[in-house]
Tab-separated table of C-alpha atoms in Angstrom:
chain	number	residue	atom	x	y	z
M	229	MET	CA	115.791	74.656	118.572
M	230	ASP	CA	117.276	77.242	116.218
M	231	ASN	CA	114.991	78.621	113.548
M	232	PRO	CA	116.780	78.377	110.156
M	233	LEU	CA	114.773	81.355	108.914
M	234	GLU	CA	116.062	83.748	111.572
M	235	PRO	CA	119.386	84.522	109.800
M	236	ARG	CA	117.410	85.188	106.595
M	237	MET	CA	115.071	87.549	108.401
M	238	ALA	CA	118.036	89.370	109.914
M	239	TYR	CA	119.476	89.617	106.394
M	240	ALA	CA	116.199	91.058	105.043
M	241	LEU	CA	115.971	93.658	107.799
M	242	ALA	CA	119.637	94.574	107.378
M	243	LEU	CA	119.086	95.196	103.665
M	244	GLY	CA	116.167	97.417	104.616
M	245	ALA	CA	118.497	99.499	106.777
M	246	VAL	CA	121.081	99.644	103.975
M	247	SER	CA	118.475	100.846	101.465
M	248	PHE	CA	117.279	103.485	103.937
M	249	PHE	CA	120.756	104.982	104.346
M	250	PHE	CA	121.345	104.698	100.593
M	251	ALA	CA	118.185	106.734	99.943
M	252	VAL	CA	118.909	109.349	102.614
M	253	VAL	CA	122.506	109.868	101.474
M	254	TRP	CA	121.682	110.434	97.840
M	255	GLY	CA	118.444	112.310	98.521
M	256	ARG	CA	120.052	115.717	98.893
M	257	PRO	CA	122.063	115.499	95.633
M	258	LEU	CA	118.945	114.253	93.821
M	259	ILE	CA	116.843	117.170	95.072
M	260	GLY	CA	119.571	119.605	94.030
M	261	PHE	CA	119.786	118.029	90.580
M	262	LEU	CA	116.006	118.154	90.060
M	263	ARG	CA	115.909	121.812	91.133
M	264	ARG	CA	118.675	122.725	88.694
M	265	LYS	CA	116.798	120.971	85.887
M	266	GLY	CA	113.552	122.739	86.774
M	267	VAL	CA	111.716	119.496	87.466
M	268	GLY	CA	109.030	121.108	89.612
M	269	LYS	CA	105.511	119.913	90.334
M	270	GLN	CA	102.680	121.615	88.443
M	271	ILE	CA	99.547	121.926	90.632
M	272	ARG	CA	96.035	121.797	89.189
M	273	ILE	CA	94.153	125.034	89.805
M	274	ASP	CA	91.047	123.185	91.058
M	275	LEU	CA	92.851	121.688	94.067
M	276	PRO	CA	92.423	123.188	97.567
M	277	GLY	CA	94.260	126.499	97.922
M	278	SER	CA	96.969	125.196	100.267
M	279	HIS	CA	98.216	122.933	97.468
M	280	GLN	CA	99.206	125.884	95.309
M	281	LEU	CA	102.126	126.437	97.706
M	282	LYS	CA	103.574	123.112	96.493
M	283	THR	CA	104.058	124.421	92.959
M	284	GLY	CA	107.680	124.004	91.941
M	285	THR	CA	108.514	121.320	94.532
M	286	PRO	CA	110.848	118.825	92.821
M	287	THR	CA	108.958	115.813	91.520
M	288	MET	CA	110.071	112.483	89.982
M	289	GLY	CA	111.192	111.731	93.557
M	290	GLY	CA	110.268	108.088	93.122
M	291	PHE	CA	113.808	107.596	91.863
M	292	LEU	CA	114.939	108.199	95.444
M	293	PHE	CA	113.612	104.795	96.569
M	294	VAL	CA	113.528	102.967	93.233
M	295	ALA	CA	117.261	103.397	92.577
M	296	PRO	CA	118.521	101.844	95.864
M	297	VAL	CA	116.271	98.803	95.422
M	298	LEU	CA	117.269	98.299	91.787
M	299	VAL	CA	120.963	98.654	92.617
M	300	ILE	CA	120.801	96.269	95.569
M	301	PHE	CA	118.731	93.626	93.808
M	302	GLY	CA	120.605	94.054	90.554
M	303	LEU	CA	123.782	93.092	92.407
M	304	LEU	CA	122.053	90.253	94.275
M	305	ASN	CA	120.649	88.814	91.047
M	306	ILE	CA	124.103	88.936	89.473
M	307	VAL	CA	125.402	87.006	92.461
M	308	ASN	CA	122.568	84.491	91.977
M	309	LEU	CA	123.448	84.068	88.297
M	310	LEU	CA	127.036	83.336	89.314
M	311	GLY	CA	125.786	80.341	91.266
M	312	MET	CA	125.790	81.805	94.760
M	313	ASP	CA	122.642	82.048	96.878
M	314	ALA	CA	122.055	85.733	97.609
M	315	THR	CA	118.265	85.939	97.715
M	316	GLY	CA	117.112	82.314	97.834
M	317	GLN	CA	115.217	82.736	94.546
M	318	SER	CA	115.237	85.059	91.562
M	319	THR	CA	113.635	88.466	92.027
M	320	LEU	CA	114.009	89.508	88.387
M	321	LEU	CA	110.250	89.757	87.834
M	322	LEU	CA	109.920	92.130	90.792
M	323	PHE	CA	112.964	94.012	89.501
M	324	PHE	CA	111.325	94.417	86.073
M	325	CYS	CA	107.976	95.470	87.541
M	326	LEU	CA	109.499	98.179	89.719
M	327	GLY	CA	111.845	99.470	87.033
M	328	SER	CA	109.447	99.447	84.080
M	329	HIS	CA	106.680	101.301	85.911
M	330	ALA	CA	109.192	103.810	87.298
M	331	ILE	CA	110.327	104.596	83.750
M	332	LEU	CA	106.723	104.920	82.556
M	333	GLY	CA	105.952	107.243	85.468
M	334	ALA	CA	109.085	109.293	84.800
M	335	VAL	CA	108.067	109.831	81.172
M	336	ASP	CA	104.616	110.925	82.339
M	337	ASP	CA	106.126	113.289	84.940
M	338	TRP	CA	108.522	114.752	82.401
M	339	GLN	CA	105.804	115.350	79.821
M	340	GLY	CA	103.676	117.035	82.475
M	341	ILE	CA	106.489	119.470	83.244
M	342	LYS	CA	108.338	119.977	79.977
M	343	GLY	CA	105.956	118.601	77.366
M	344	ILE	CA	103.444	120.354	75.175
M	345	HIS	CA	100.755	120.201	77.860
M	346	GLY	CA	102.792	121.811	80.635
M	347	ARG	CA	99.729	122.343	82.822
M	348	GLY	CA	100.151	119.626	85.424
M	349	GLU	CA	99.187	117.021	82.798
M	350	GLY	CA	101.286	114.152	81.526
M	351	MET	CA	100.827	111.681	78.706
M	352	SER	CA	97.289	110.862	77.646
M	353	PRO	CA	95.425	108.472	79.969
M	354	ARG	CA	94.879	106.088	77.054
M	355	MET	CA	98.577	105.842	76.245
M	356	LYS	CA	99.584	105.454	79.889
M	357	SER	CA	96.946	102.753	80.395
M	358	ALA	CA	98.175	100.919	77.292
M	359	PHE	CA	101.705	100.714	78.716
M	360	GLN	CA	100.435	99.689	82.145
M	361	ILE	CA	98.374	96.883	80.637
M	362	ALA	CA	101.247	95.784	78.379
M	363	PHE	CA	103.667	95.557	81.319
M	364	ALA	CA	101.098	93.746	83.462
M	365	THR	CA	100.327	91.285	80.663
M	366	PHE	CA	104.006	90.446	80.235
M	367	ILE	CA	104.389	89.944	83.983
M	368	GLY	CA	101.276	87.753	84.164
M	369	VAL	CA	102.422	85.547	81.273
M	370	VAL	CA	105.912	85.100	82.750
M	371	LEU	CA	104.411	84.437	86.171
M	372	TYR	CA	102.310	81.579	84.832
M	373	TYR	CA	104.283	80.059	81.947
M	374	GLY	CA	107.833	80.638	83.095
M	375	PRO	CA	109.557	80.450	86.419
M	376	PRO	CA	108.206	80.783	89.033
M	377	HIS	CA	105.037	79.264	87.405
M	378	TRP	CA	102.787	80.693	90.086
M	379	ASP	CA	99.004	80.371	89.915
M	380	TYR	CA	97.827	80.203	93.521
M	381	VAL	CA	95.431	82.128	95.706
M	382	GLY	CA	94.927	81.955	99.441
M	383	VAL	CA	91.490	82.257	100.996
M	384	PRO	CA	91.130	83.238	104.673
M	385	GLY	CA	89.892	80.259	106.664
M	386	PHE	CA	91.552	77.667	104.403
M	387	VAL	CA	95.018	76.318	105.192
M	388	ASN	CA	95.957	75.298	101.662
M	389	PHE	CA	96.241	77.505	98.603
M	390	PHE	CA	93.990	77.009	95.589
M	391	GLN	CA	95.245	76.808	92.011
M	392	VAL	CA	93.518	79.124	89.539
M	393	GLY	CA	95.456	78.091	86.442
M	394	PRO	CA	95.619	80.545	83.508
M	395	LEU	CA	93.173	82.841	85.307
M	396	ILE	CA	96.205	84.179	87.148
M	397	ILE	CA	97.087	86.134	83.978
M	398	PRO	CA	93.952	88.323	83.787
M	399	ALA	CA	94.003	88.565	87.589
M	400	THR	CA	97.559	89.921	87.398
M	401	ILE	CA	96.625	92.440	84.707
M	402	ILE	CA	93.641	93.749	86.668
M	403	ILE	CA	95.451	93.873	90.028
M	404	LEU	CA	98.593	95.601	88.742
M	405	TYR	CA	96.609	98.123	86.713
M	406	LEU	CA	94.177	98.993	89.502
M	407	THR	CA	96.788	99.110	92.257
M	408	SER	CA	99.218	101.288	90.310
M	409	ASN	CA	96.410	103.777	89.649
M	410	ALA	CA	95.140	103.580	93.234
M	411	VAL	CA	98.546	104.539	94.635
M	412	ASN	CA	98.718	107.285	92.014
M	413	PHE	CA	95.407	108.713	93.282
M	414	THR	CA	96.748	108.605	96.851
M	415	ASP	CA	99.844	110.639	96.006
M	416	GLY	CA	98.222	113.991	96.716
M	417	LEU	CA	99.380	114.905	100.229
M	418	ASP	CA	102.876	115.054	101.686
M	419	SER	CA	103.998	111.569	102.816
M	420	LEU	CA	100.522	110.013	102.424
M	421	ALA	CA	101.236	107.562	99.589
M	422	GLY	CA	104.689	106.783	100.990
M	423	SER	CA	103.400	106.056	104.494
M	424	ALA	CA	100.568	103.837	103.282
M	425	SER	CA	102.945	101.992	100.920
M	426	LEU	CA	105.454	101.459	103.708
M	427	VAL	CA	102.787	99.772	105.843
M	428	SER	CA	101.541	97.599	102.978
M	429	PHE	CA	104.985	96.345	101.974
M	430	ALA	CA	105.928	95.682	105.596
M	431	CYS	CA	102.730	93.627	106.023
M	432	TYR	CA	103.302	91.610	102.865
M	433	GLY	CA	106.940	91.162	103.851
M	434	THR	CA	105.771	89.694	107.148
M	435	ILE	CA	103.307	87.397	105.358
M	436	ALA	CA	106.023	86.271	102.931
M	437	TYR	CA	108.371	85.493	105.811
M	438	LEU	CA	105.703	83.491	107.631
M	439	GLN	CA	105.095	81.524	104.412
M	440	ASP	CA	108.836	80.767	104.063
M	441	GLN	CA	109.110	83.023	100.985
M	442	VAL	CA	112.271	84.608	102.292
M	443	TYR	CA	113.319	86.071	98.930
M	444	LEU	CA	110.023	87.956	98.764
M	445	ALA	CA	110.300	89.134	102.366
M	446	THR	CA	113.809	90.374	101.587
M	447	PHE	CA	112.549	92.389	98.640
M	448	CYS	CA	109.631	93.855	100.617
M	449	PHE	CA	111.766	94.955	103.576
M	450	THR	CA	114.460	96.381	101.301
M	451	LEU	CA	111.816	98.463	99.538
M	452	THR	CA	110.299	99.423	102.901
M	453	GLY	CA	113.660	100.797	104.033
M	454	ALA	CA	114.050	102.776	100.811
M	455	ILE	CA	110.561	104.258	101.210
M	456	MET	CA	111.524	105.365	104.728
M	457	GLY	CA	114.472	107.163	103.176
M	458	PHE	CA	112.119	108.909	100.772
M	459	LEU	CA	109.809	109.933	103.632
M	460	TRP	CA	112.794	111.652	105.246
M	461	TYR	CA	112.480	114.269	102.487
M	462	ASN	CA	108.744	113.896	101.760
M	463	ALA	CA	107.596	114.706	105.320
M	464	TYR	CA	105.472	117.855	105.551
M	465	PRO	CA	106.375	120.319	104.133
M	466	ALA	CA	107.752	118.091	101.396
M	467	GLN	CA	111.119	118.831	99.829
M	468	LEU	CA	110.462	116.173	97.214
M	469	ILE	CA	107.353	114.614	95.618
M	470	MET	CA	107.370	111.040	94.327
M	471	GLY	CA	105.288	111.794	91.222
M	472	ASP	CA	104.125	109.055	88.869
M	473	THR	CA	107.709	107.787	88.902
M	474	GLY	CA	107.103	106.568	92.425
M	475	SER	CA	103.359	105.990	92.602
M	476	LEU	CA	103.049	103.793	89.507
M	477	SER	CA	106.082	101.704	90.449
M	478	LEU	CA	104.973	101.278	94.067
M	479	GLY	CA	101.409	100.377	93.114
M	480	ALA	CA	102.293	97.837	90.444
M	481	THR	CA	104.975	96.240	92.615
M	482	LEU	CA	102.618	96.039	95.589
M	483	GLY	CA	100.091	94.287	93.361
M	484	LEU	CA	102.737	91.828	92.161
M	485	VAL	CA	103.910	91.123	95.714
M	486	SER	CA	100.322	90.370	96.734
M	487	ILE	CA	100.046	87.884	93.841
M	488	MET	CA	103.387	86.215	94.581
M	489	THR	CA	102.426	85.659	98.208
M	490	GLY	CA	99.131	84.204	97.016
M	491	GLN	CA	97.311	86.616	99.325
M	492	TRP	CA	95.952	88.931	96.666
M	493	LEU	CA	92.389	88.668	97.935
M	494	LEU	CA	93.623	90.538	101.010
M	495	LEU	CA	95.009	93.455	98.991
M	496	PRO	CA	91.884	95.644	99.480
M	497	VAL	CA	92.305	95.092	103.241
M	498	ILE	CA	96.062	95.580	103.553
M	499	GLY	CA	95.895	98.416	101.029
M	500	LEU	CA	92.675	99.841	102.473
M	501	VAL	CA	93.639	103.484	101.948
M	502	PHE	CA	94.504	102.834	98.300
M	503	ALA	CA	91.265	100.926	97.749
M	504	ALA	CA	89.217	103.711	99.348
M	505	GLN	CA	90.925	106.387	97.251
M	506	ALA	CA	90.340	104.529	93.988
M	507	LEU	CA	86.756	103.707	94.936
M	508	SER	CA	86.026	107.360	95.733
M	509	VAL	CA	87.202	108.384	92.252
M	510	MET	CA	85.122	105.667	90.588
M	511	ILE	CA	82.006	106.594	92.576
M	512	GLN	CA	82.456	110.314	91.939
M	513	MET	CA	82.920	109.916	88.189
M	514	SER	CA	80.107	107.384	87.774
M	515	TYR	CA	77.615	109.378	89.826
M	516	PHE	CA	78.497	112.616	88.034
M	517	LYS	CA	77.977	111.041	84.605
M	518	LEU	CA	74.743	109.327	85.678
M	519	THR	CA	73.182	112.447	87.183
M	520	LYS	CA	74.238	114.559	84.217
M	521	ARG	CA	72.446	112.131	81.942
M	522	LEU	CA	69.333	112.037	84.156
M	523	TYR	CA	69.070	115.665	85.275
M	524	GLY	CA	71.177	117.551	82.752
M	525	GLN	CA	73.645	118.588	85.463
M	526	GLY	CA	76.281	116.442	87.105
M	527	ARG	CA	76.159	115.966	90.864
M	528	ARG	CA	78.822	114.811	93.293
M	529	VAL	CA	78.924	112.370	96.187
M	530	PHE	CA	82.141	113.826	97.614
M	531	LYS	CA	83.202	117.455	97.786
M	532	MET	CA	86.226	116.408	95.738
M	533	ALA	CA	87.861	113.130	94.795
M	534	PRO	CA	90.178	111.400	95.597
M	535	LEU	CA	88.947	110.968	99.146
M	536	HIS	CA	91.739	112.893	100.904
M	537	HIS	CA	90.617	116.120	99.195
M	538	HIS	CA	87.066	115.550	100.458
M	539	PHE	CA	88.328	115.562	104.049
M	540	GLU	CA	90.483	118.614	103.403
M	541	LEU	CA	87.402	120.501	102.220
M	542	LEU	CA	85.577	119.353	105.349
M	543	GLY	CA	88.163	121.296	107.340
M	544	TRP	CA	90.788	118.681	108.190
M	545	SER	CA	94.355	119.942	107.902
M	546	GLU	CA	96.738	118.179	105.539
M	547	MET	CA	98.576	116.597	108.468
M	548	GLN	CA	95.337	115.423	110.087
M	549	VAL	CA	94.288	113.686	106.894
M	550	LYS	CA	97.684	112.077	106.469
M	551	GLU	CA	98.013	110.898	110.079
M	552	ARG	CA	94.469	109.526	110.261
M	553	PHE	CA	94.853	107.726	106.953
M	554	PHE	CA	98.167	106.345	108.207
M	555	ILE	CA	96.463	105.038	111.366
M	556	ALA	CA	93.814	103.413	109.185
M	557	SER	CA	96.603	101.834	107.081
M	558	VAL	CA	98.286	100.325	110.137
M	559	LEU	CA	95.043	98.928	111.547
M	560	ALA	CA	93.996	97.511	108.165
M	561	GLY	CA	97.456	96.020	107.691
M	562	MET	CA	97.296	94.300	111.077
M	563	LEU	CA	93.893	92.870	110.146
M	564	GLY	CA	95.224	91.702	106.773
M	565	VAL	CA	98.154	89.847	108.333
M	566	ALA	CA	95.789	88.267	110.867
M	567	LEU	CA	93.490	87.070	108.059
M	568	ALA	CA	96.473	85.581	106.214
M	569	LEU	CA	97.297	83.530	109.326
M	570	ILE	CA	93.817	82.060	109.690
């Protein structure tokens, strides 16, 4: 018997290929434009010495994969509004999440390069957090009170989803905020954040497809293809860095995808690398503050946080860290999909 979902899956994968070629084709002109405008990465002086060689590498590269997805889904949503079925269901909330966080990240990147700080710093953490929370709050409210009115969570071992009611709003705020920052922490080595994001979106795309959420699978695989296009230029040694433009948008959108599949409890598994990076920063900061209060001098658990810098200082090369973290991402993603099927 024919599977009615197969044509939709073929459509999703085809859009992924289209977004990949879109990203690759416009990548070179984008890099040239950013170089002409002097949009180069500023490297903190406390990072491992090899990172100083990255100074001046064009940043704000998140536009390389954000633009193809926004163009493709902008057109598909217009087709939907005209009464034709292009995606199966509206993806406007995903569209807003990706676009709004990309703009916020771009402003932060620009201030870090051209602003009054100009030392590898962007907007103040408080201001950036305020915007992140505002965007996440809006998304959570729309998610619950407007279409798609989604308030479900899946628990491994249980076939049916559980309704959480209005609690989905604070859950959305926390997940989007933490995930966007976690991906931001991970964006410190060439192709690391992009590779881990690619795996996570591919896994959630697979889960969405298996749950008959074809519109969500289509979005995930389209974004996966665009990220592959970005990695074409971000592979070591990187010609382009995603910056906050890419990391904030990828993280927040990954968090939203996890919520819309209902499998957000699996996000720390599927996004294991991101979770580990964020946790290492939290542990390092908390332990430093605690020991400074107790002993008058702050102490560290890791040689440097986020976690990838710790391994670099242990003697791992940049490529070893990236490849081993990528392997961990794939294995964790496989486990996450398996848990979603239980």
